[in-house]
PDB file of C-alpha atoms and ligand atoms in Angstrom:
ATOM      1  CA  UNK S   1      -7.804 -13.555 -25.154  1.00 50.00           C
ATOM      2  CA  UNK S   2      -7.792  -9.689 -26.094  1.00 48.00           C
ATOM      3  CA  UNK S   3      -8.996  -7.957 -23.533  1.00 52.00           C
ATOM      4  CA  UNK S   4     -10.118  -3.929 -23.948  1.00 52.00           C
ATOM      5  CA  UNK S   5      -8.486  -1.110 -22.387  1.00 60.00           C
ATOM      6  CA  UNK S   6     -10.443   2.049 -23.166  1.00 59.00           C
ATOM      7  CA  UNK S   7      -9.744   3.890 -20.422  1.00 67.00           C
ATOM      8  CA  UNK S   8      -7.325   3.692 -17.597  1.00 67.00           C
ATOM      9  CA  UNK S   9      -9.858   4.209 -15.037  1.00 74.00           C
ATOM     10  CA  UNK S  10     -11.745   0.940 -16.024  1.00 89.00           C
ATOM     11  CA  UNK S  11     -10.651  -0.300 -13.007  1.00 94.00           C
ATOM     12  CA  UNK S  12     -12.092  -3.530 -13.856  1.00 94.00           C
ATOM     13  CA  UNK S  13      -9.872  -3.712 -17.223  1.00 93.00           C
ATOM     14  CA  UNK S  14      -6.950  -2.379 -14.962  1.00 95.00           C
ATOM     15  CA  UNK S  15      -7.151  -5.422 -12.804  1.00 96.00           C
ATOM     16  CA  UNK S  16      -7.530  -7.946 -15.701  1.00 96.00           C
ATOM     17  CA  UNK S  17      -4.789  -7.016 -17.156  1.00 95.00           C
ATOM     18  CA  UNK S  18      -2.332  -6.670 -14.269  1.00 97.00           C
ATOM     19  CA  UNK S  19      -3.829 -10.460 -13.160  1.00 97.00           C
ATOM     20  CA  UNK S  20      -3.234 -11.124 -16.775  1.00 96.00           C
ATOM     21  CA  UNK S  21       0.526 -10.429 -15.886  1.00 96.00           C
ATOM     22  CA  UNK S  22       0.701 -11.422 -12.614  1.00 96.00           C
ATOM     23  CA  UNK S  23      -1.619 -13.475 -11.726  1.00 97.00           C
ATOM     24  CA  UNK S  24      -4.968 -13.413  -9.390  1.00 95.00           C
ATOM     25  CA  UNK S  25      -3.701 -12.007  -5.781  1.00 94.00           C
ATOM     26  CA  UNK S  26      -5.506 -14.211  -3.010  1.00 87.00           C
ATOM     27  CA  UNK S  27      -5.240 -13.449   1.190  1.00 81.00           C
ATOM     28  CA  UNK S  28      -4.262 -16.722   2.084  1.00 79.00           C
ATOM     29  CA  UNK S  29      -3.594 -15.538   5.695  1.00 90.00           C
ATOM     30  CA  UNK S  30      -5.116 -12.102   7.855  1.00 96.00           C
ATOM     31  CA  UNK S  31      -3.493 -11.144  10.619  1.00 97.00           C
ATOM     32  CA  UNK S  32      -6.016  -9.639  13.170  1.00 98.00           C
ATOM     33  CA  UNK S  33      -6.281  -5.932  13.100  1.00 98.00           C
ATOM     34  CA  UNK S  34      -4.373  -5.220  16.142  1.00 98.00           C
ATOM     35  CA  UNK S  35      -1.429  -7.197  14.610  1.00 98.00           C
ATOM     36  CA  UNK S  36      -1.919  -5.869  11.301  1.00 98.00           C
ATOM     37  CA  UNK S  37      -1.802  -2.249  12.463  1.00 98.00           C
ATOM     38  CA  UNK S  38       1.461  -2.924  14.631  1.00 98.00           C
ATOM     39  CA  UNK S  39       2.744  -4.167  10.994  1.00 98.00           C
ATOM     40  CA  UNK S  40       1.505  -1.623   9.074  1.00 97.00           C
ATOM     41  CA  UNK S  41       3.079   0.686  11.225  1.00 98.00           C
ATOM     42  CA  UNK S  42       6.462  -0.831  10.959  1.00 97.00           C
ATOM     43  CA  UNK S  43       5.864  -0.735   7.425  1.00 95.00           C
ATOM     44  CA  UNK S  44       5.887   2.972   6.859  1.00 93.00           C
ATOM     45  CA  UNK S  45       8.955   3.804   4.232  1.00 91.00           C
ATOM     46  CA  UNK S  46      10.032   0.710   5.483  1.00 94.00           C
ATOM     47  CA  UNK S  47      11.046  -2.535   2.651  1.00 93.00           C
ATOM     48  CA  UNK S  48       8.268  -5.429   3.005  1.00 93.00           C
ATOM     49  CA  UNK S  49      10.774  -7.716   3.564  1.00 95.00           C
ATOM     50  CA  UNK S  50      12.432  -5.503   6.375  1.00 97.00           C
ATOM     51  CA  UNK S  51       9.199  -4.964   8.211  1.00 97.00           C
ATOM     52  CA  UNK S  52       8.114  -8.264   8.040  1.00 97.00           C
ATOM     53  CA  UNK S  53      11.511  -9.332  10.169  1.00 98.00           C
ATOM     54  CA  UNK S  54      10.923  -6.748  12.420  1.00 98.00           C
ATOM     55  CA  UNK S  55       6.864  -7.949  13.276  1.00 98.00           C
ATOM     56  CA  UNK S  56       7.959 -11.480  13.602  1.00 98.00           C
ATOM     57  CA  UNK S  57      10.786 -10.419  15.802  1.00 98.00           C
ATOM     58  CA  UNK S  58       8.158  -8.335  17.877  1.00 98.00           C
ATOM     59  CA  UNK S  59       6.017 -10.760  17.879  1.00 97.00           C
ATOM     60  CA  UNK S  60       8.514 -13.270  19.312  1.00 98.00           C
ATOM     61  CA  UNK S  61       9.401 -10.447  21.872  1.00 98.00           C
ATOM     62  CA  UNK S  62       5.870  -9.587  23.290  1.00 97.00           C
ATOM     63  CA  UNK S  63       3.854 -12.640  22.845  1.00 93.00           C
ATOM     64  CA  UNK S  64       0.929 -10.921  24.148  1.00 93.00           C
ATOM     65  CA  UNK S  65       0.913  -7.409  22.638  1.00 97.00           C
ATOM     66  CA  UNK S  66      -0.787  -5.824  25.564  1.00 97.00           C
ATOM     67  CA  UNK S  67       3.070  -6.972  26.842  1.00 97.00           C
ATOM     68  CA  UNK S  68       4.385  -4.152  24.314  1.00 98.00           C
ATOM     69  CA  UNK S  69       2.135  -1.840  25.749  1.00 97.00           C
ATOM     70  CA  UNK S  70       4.262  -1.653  28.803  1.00 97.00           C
ATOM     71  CA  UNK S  71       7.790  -1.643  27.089  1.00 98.00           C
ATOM     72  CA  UNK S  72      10.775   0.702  27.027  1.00 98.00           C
ATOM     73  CA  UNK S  73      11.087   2.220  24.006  1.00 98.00           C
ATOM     74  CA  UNK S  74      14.516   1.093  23.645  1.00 98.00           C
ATOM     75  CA  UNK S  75      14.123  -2.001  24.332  1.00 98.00           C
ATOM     76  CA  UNK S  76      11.411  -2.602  21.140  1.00 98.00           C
ATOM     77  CA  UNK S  77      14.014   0.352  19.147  1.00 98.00           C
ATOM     78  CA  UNK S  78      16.701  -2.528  20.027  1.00 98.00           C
ATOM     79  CA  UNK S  79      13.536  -5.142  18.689  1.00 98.00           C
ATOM     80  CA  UNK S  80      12.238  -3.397  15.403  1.00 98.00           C
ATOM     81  CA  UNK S  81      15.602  -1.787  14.041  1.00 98.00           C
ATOM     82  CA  UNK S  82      16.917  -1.583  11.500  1.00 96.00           C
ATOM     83  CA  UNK S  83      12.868  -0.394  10.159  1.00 97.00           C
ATOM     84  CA  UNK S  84      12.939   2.747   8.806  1.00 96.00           C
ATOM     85  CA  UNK S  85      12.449   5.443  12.199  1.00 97.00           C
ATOM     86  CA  UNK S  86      13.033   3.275  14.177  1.00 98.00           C
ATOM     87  CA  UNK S  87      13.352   4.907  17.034  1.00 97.00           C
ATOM     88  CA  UNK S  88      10.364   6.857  16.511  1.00 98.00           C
ATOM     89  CA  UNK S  89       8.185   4.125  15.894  1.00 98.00           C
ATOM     90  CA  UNK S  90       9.616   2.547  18.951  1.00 98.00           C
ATOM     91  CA  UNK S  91       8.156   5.073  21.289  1.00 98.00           C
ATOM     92  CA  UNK S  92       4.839   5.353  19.026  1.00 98.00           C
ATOM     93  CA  UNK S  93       4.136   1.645  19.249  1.00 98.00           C
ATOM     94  CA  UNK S  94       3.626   1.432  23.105  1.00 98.00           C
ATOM     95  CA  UNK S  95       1.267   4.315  23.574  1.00 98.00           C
ATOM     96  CA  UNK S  96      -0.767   3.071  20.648  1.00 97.00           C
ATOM     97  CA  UNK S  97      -1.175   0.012  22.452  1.00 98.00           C
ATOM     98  CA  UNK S  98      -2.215   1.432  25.769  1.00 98.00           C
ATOM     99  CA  UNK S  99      -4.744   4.012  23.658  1.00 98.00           C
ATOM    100  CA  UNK S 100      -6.658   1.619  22.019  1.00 98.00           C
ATOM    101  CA  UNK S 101      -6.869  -0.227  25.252  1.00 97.00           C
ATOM    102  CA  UNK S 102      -7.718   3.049  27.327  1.00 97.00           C
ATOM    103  CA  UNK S 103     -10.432   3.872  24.822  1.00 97.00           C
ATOM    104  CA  UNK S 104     -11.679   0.477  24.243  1.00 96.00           C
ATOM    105  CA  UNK S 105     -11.425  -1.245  27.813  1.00 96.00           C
ATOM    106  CA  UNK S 106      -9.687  -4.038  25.856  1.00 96.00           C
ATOM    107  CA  UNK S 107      -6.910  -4.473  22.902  1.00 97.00           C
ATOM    108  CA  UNK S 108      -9.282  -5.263  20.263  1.00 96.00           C
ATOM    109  CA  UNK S 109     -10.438  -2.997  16.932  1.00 98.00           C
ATOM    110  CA  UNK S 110     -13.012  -5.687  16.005  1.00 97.00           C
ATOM    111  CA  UNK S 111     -15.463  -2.925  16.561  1.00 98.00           C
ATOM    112  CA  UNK S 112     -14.221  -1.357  13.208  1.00 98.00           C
ATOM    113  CA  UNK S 113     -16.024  -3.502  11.165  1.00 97.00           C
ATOM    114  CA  UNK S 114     -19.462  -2.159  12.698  1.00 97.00           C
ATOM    115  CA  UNK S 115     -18.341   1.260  11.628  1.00 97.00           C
ATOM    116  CA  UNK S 116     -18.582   3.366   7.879  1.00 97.00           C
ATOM    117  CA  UNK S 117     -14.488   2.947   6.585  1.00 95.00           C
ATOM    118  CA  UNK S 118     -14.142   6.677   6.421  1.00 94.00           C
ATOM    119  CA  UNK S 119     -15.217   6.838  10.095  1.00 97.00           C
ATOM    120  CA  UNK S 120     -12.983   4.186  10.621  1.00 98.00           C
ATOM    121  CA  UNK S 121      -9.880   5.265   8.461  1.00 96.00           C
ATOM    122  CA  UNK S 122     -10.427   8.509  11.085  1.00 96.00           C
ATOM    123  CA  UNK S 123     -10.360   6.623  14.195  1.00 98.00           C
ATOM    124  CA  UNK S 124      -7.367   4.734  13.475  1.00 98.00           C
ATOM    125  CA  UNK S 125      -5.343   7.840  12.046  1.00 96.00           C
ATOM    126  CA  UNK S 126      -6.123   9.075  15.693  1.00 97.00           C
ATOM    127  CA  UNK S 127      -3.664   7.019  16.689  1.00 97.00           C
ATOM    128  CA  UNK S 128       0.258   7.599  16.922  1.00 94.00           C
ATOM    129  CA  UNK S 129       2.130   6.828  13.541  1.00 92.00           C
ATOM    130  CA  UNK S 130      -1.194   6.046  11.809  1.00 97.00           C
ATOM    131  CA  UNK S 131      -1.361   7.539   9.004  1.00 94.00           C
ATOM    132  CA  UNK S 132      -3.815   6.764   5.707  1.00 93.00           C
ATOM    133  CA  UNK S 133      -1.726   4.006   4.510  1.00 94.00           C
ATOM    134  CA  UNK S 134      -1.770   2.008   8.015  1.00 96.00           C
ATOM    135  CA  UNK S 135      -5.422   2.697   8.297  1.00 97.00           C
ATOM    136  CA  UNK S 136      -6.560   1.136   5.186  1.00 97.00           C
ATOM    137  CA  UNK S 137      -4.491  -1.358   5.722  1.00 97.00           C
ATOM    138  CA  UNK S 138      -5.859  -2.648   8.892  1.00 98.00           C
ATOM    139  CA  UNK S 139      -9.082  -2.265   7.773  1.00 98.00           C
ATOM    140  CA  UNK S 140      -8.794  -3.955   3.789  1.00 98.00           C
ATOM    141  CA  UNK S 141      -5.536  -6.549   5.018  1.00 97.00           C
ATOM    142  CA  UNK S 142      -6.761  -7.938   8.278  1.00 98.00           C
ATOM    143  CA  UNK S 143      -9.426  -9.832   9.104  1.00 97.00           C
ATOM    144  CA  UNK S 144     -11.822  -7.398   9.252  1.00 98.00           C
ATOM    145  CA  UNK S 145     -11.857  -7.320   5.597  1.00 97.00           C
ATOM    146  CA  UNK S 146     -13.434  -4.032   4.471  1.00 97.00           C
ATOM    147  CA  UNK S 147     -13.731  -2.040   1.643  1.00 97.00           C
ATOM    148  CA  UNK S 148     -10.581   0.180   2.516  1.00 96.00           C
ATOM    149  CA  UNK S 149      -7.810   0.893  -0.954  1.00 96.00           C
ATOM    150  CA  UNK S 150      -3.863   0.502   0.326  1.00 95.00           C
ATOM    151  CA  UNK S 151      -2.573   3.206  -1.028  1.00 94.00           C
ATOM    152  CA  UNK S 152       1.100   3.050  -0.539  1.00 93.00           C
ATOM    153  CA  UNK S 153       4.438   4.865  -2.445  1.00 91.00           C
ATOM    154  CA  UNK S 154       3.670   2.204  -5.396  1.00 94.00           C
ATOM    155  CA  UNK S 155       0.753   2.038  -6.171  1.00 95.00           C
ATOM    156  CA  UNK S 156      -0.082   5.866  -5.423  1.00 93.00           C
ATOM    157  CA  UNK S 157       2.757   6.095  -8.060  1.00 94.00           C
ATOM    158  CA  UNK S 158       0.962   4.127 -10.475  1.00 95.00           C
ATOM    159  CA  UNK S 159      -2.714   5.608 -10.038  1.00 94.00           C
ATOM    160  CA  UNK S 160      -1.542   9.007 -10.503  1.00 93.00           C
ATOM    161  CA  UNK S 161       0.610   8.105 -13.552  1.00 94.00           C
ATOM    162  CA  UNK S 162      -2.336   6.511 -14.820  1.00 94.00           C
ATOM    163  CA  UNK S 163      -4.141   9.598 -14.112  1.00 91.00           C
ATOM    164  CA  UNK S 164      -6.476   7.982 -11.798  1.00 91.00           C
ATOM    165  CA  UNK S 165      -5.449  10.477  -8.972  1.00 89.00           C
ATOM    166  CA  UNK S 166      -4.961  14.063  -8.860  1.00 80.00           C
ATOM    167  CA  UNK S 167      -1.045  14.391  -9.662  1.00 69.00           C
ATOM    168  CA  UNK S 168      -0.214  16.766  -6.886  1.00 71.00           C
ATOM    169  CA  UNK S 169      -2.825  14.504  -4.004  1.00 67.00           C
ATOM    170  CA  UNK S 170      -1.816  12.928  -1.065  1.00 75.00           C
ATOM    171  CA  UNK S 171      -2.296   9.651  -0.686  1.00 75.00           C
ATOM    172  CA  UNK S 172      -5.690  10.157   1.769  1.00 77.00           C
ATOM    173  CA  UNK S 173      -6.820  11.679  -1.634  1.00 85.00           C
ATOM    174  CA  UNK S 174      -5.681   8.849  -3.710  1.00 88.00           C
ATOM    175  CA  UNK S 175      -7.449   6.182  -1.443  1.00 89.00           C
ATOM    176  CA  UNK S 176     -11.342   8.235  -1.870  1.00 90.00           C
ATOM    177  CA  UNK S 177     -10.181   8.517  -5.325  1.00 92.00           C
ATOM    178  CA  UNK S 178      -9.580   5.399  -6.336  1.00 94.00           C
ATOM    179  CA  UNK S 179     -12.727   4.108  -3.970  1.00 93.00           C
ATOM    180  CA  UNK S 180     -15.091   6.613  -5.901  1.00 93.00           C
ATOM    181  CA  UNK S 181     -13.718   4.257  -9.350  1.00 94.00           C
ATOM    182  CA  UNK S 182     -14.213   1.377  -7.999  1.00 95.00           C
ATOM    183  CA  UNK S 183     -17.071  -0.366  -8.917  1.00 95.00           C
ATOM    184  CA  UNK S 184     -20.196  -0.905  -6.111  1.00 94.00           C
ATOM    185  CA  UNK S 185     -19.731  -4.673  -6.311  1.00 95.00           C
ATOM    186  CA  UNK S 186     -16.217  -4.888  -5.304  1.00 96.00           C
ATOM    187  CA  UNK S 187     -15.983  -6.044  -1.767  1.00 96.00           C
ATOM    188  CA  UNK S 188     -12.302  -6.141   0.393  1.00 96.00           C
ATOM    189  CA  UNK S 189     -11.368  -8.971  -1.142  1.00 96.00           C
ATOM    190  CA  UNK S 190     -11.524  -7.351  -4.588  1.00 97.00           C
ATOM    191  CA  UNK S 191      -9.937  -4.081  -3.584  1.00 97.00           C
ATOM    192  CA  UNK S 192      -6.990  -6.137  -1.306  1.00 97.00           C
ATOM    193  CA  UNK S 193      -6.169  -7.946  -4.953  1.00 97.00           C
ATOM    194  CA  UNK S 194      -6.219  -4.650  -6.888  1.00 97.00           C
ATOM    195  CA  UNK S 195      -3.715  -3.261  -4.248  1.00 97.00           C
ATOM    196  CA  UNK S 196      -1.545  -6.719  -4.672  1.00 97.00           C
ATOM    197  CA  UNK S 197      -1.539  -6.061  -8.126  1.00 98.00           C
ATOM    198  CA  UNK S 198      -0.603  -2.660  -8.552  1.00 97.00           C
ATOM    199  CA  UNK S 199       2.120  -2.303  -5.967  1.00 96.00           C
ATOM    200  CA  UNK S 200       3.698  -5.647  -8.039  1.00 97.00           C
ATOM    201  CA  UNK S 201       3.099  -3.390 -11.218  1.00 98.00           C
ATOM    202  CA  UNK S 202       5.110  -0.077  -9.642  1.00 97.00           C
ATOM    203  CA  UNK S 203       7.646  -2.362  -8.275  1.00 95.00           C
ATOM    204  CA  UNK S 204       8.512  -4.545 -11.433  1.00 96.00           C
ATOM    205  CA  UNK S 205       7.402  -2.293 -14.716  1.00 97.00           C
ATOM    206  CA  UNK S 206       6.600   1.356 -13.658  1.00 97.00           C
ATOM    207  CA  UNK S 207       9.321   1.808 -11.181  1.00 95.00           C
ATOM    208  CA  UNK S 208      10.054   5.469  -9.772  1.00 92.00           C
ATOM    209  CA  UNK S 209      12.735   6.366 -11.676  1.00 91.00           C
ATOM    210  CA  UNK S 210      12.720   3.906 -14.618  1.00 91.00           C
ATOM    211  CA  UNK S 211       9.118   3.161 -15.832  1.00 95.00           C
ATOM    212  CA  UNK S 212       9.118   0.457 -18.535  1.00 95.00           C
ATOM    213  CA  UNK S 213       6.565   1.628 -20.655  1.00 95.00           C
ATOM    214  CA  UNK S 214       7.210  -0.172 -23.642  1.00 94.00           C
ATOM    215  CA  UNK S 215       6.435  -3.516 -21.623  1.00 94.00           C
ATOM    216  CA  UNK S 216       3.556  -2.611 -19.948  1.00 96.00           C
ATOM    217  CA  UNK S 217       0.110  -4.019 -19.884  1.00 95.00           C
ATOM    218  CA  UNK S 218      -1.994  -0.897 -19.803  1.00 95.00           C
ATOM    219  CA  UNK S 219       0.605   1.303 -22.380  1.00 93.00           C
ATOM    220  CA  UNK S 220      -2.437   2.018 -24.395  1.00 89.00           C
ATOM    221  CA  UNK S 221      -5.038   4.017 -22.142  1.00 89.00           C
ATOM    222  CA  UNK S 222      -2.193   5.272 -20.313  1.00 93.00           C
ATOM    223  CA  UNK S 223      -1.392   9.338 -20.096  1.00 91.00           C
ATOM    224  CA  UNK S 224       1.792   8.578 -18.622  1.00 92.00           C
ATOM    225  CA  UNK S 225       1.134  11.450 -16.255  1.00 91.00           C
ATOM    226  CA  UNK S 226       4.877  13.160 -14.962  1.00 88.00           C
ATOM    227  CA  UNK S 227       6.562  10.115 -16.843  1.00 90.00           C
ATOM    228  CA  UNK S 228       9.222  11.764 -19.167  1.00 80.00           C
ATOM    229  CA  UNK S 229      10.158  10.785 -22.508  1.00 68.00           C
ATOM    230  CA  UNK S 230      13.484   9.986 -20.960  1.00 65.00           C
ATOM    231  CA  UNK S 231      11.898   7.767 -18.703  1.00 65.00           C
ATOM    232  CA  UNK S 232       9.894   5.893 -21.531  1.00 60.00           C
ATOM    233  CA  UNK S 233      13.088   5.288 -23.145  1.00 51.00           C
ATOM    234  CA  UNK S 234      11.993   6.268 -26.616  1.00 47.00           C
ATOM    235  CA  UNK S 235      13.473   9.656 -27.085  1.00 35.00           C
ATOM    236  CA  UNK S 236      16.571   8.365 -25.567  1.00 35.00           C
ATOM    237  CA  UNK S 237      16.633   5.881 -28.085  1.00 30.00           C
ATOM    238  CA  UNK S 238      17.114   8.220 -31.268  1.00 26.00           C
ATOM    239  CA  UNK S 239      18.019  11.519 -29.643  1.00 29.00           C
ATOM    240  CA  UNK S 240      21.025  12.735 -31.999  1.00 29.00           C
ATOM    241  CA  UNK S 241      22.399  14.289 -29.633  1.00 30.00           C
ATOM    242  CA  UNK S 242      23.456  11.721 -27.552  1.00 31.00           C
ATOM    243  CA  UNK S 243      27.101   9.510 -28.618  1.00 31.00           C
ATOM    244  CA  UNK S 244      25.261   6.263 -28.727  1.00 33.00           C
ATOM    245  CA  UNK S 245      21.753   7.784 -30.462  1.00 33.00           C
ATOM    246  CA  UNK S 246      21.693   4.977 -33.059  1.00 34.00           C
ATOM    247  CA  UNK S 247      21.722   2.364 -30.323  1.00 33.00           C
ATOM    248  CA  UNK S 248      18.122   1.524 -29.136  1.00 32.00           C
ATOM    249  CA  UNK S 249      17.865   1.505 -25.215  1.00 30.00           C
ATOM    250  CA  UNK S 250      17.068  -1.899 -24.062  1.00 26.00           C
TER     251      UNK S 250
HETATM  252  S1  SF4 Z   1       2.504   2.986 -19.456  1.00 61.90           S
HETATM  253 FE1  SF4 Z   1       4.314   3.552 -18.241  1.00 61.90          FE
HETATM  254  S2  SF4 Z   1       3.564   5.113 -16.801  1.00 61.90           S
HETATM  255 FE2  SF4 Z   1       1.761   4.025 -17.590  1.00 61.90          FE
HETATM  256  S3  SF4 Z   1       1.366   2.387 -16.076  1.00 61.90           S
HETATM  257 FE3  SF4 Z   1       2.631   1.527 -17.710  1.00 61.90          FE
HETATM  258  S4  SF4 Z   1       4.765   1.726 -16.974  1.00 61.90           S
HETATM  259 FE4  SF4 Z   1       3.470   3.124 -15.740  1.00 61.90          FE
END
């Protein structure tokens, strides 16, 4: 089945056709959004599969995270490396524990679901190493479930070469930008998947440095904002200039 791109901020159309691709995106497990912000936090400019080594190994370490709360921050540096900052996000962790406990009377954010998301994306960025990214993610990933956008490198990368963010805009920016698309009926569920979808797009077809343009799904509402010819690998192609010219780029 065909189906319509007009416009690459049919966000609707966007998700078909990245599902179309790679399939529907389904939670099949939360964490709880204490857990989920530890990971998140790990996360930052960190692999997936790097952070998710270093929360099970935490994890494994302080059973009970109000445990971590009270740790050196060498010994959960000596835990969480080799994550990206390591260090830094070894002394963060602990006193983000012992501040949502100290303004909670208890380590639980269950509260956040009771609370408007931009209210709540502000009381988690509060916290140490919280930044937009982390935020949304507790809120949209865990099992609070709310209608929070994870904006991350990739899919920031994608929305603003799509032109469905400002091209200079942080990625705070590029989460109430891509919320304001969305339409009213999507729920956390439907926002988690288009996150799924589009970080699997910028990490497989429209990569940083080598977008695959001629492949992609939504080549034909897309502006291709800061993508270069080079980068399309069409001018490349043909360019006379270059000792290879009448060799297409694969
Ligand atoms: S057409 Fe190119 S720049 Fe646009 S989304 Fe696809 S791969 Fe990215």
């Amino acid at each position: 089945m065909l189906i319509r791109l007009a416009l690459p901020s049919d966000l609707p159309q966007v998700r078909d056709r990245l599902r179309a691709v790679f399939g529907p995106q389904r939670a099949d497990h939360r964490l709880d959004p204490v857990s989920q912000l530890i990971r998140a936090v790990l996360g930052v400019r960190t692999y997936d599969e790097v952070a998710w080594a270093a929360f099970i190994r935490l994890r494994a370490a302080y059973p009970n995270w109000t445990a971590l709360g009270e740790a050196e921050a060498d010994a959960v540096e000596q835990v969480i490396d080799p994550v990206t900052f390591a260090d830094q996000k070894a002394r963060q962790l602990p006193v983000l524990v012992r501040m949502i406990r100290l303004k909670r009377g208890d380590l639980e954010l269950d509260f956040l679901a009771h609370e408007p998301v931009d209210e709540a994306m502000a009381w988690l960025m509060r916290l140490p190493g919280v930044g937009p990214h982390a935020a949304a993610a507790t809120l949209n990933l865990s099992t609070l479930d709310q209608r929070a956008m994870v904006v991350d490198a990739h899919v920031n990368r994608v929305a603003r070469r799509l032109g469905l963010t400002a091209r200079q805009g942080d990625a705070a920016h590029a989460h109430d930008e891509i919320l304001d698309l969305a339409p009213d009926a999507w729920d956390g569920e439907a926002l988690a998947e288009l996150h799924h979808l589009m970080k699997a797009h910028g990490q497989s077809i429209c990569s940083h440095l080598d977008p695959a343009c001629t492949l992609c799904a939504l080549r034909e509402a897309c502006p291709r904002v800061g993508v270069t010819r080079d980068q399309e690998g069409e001018v490349v192609a043909f360019a006379p200039s270059l000792p290879d010219a009448s060799q297409p780029r694969v």
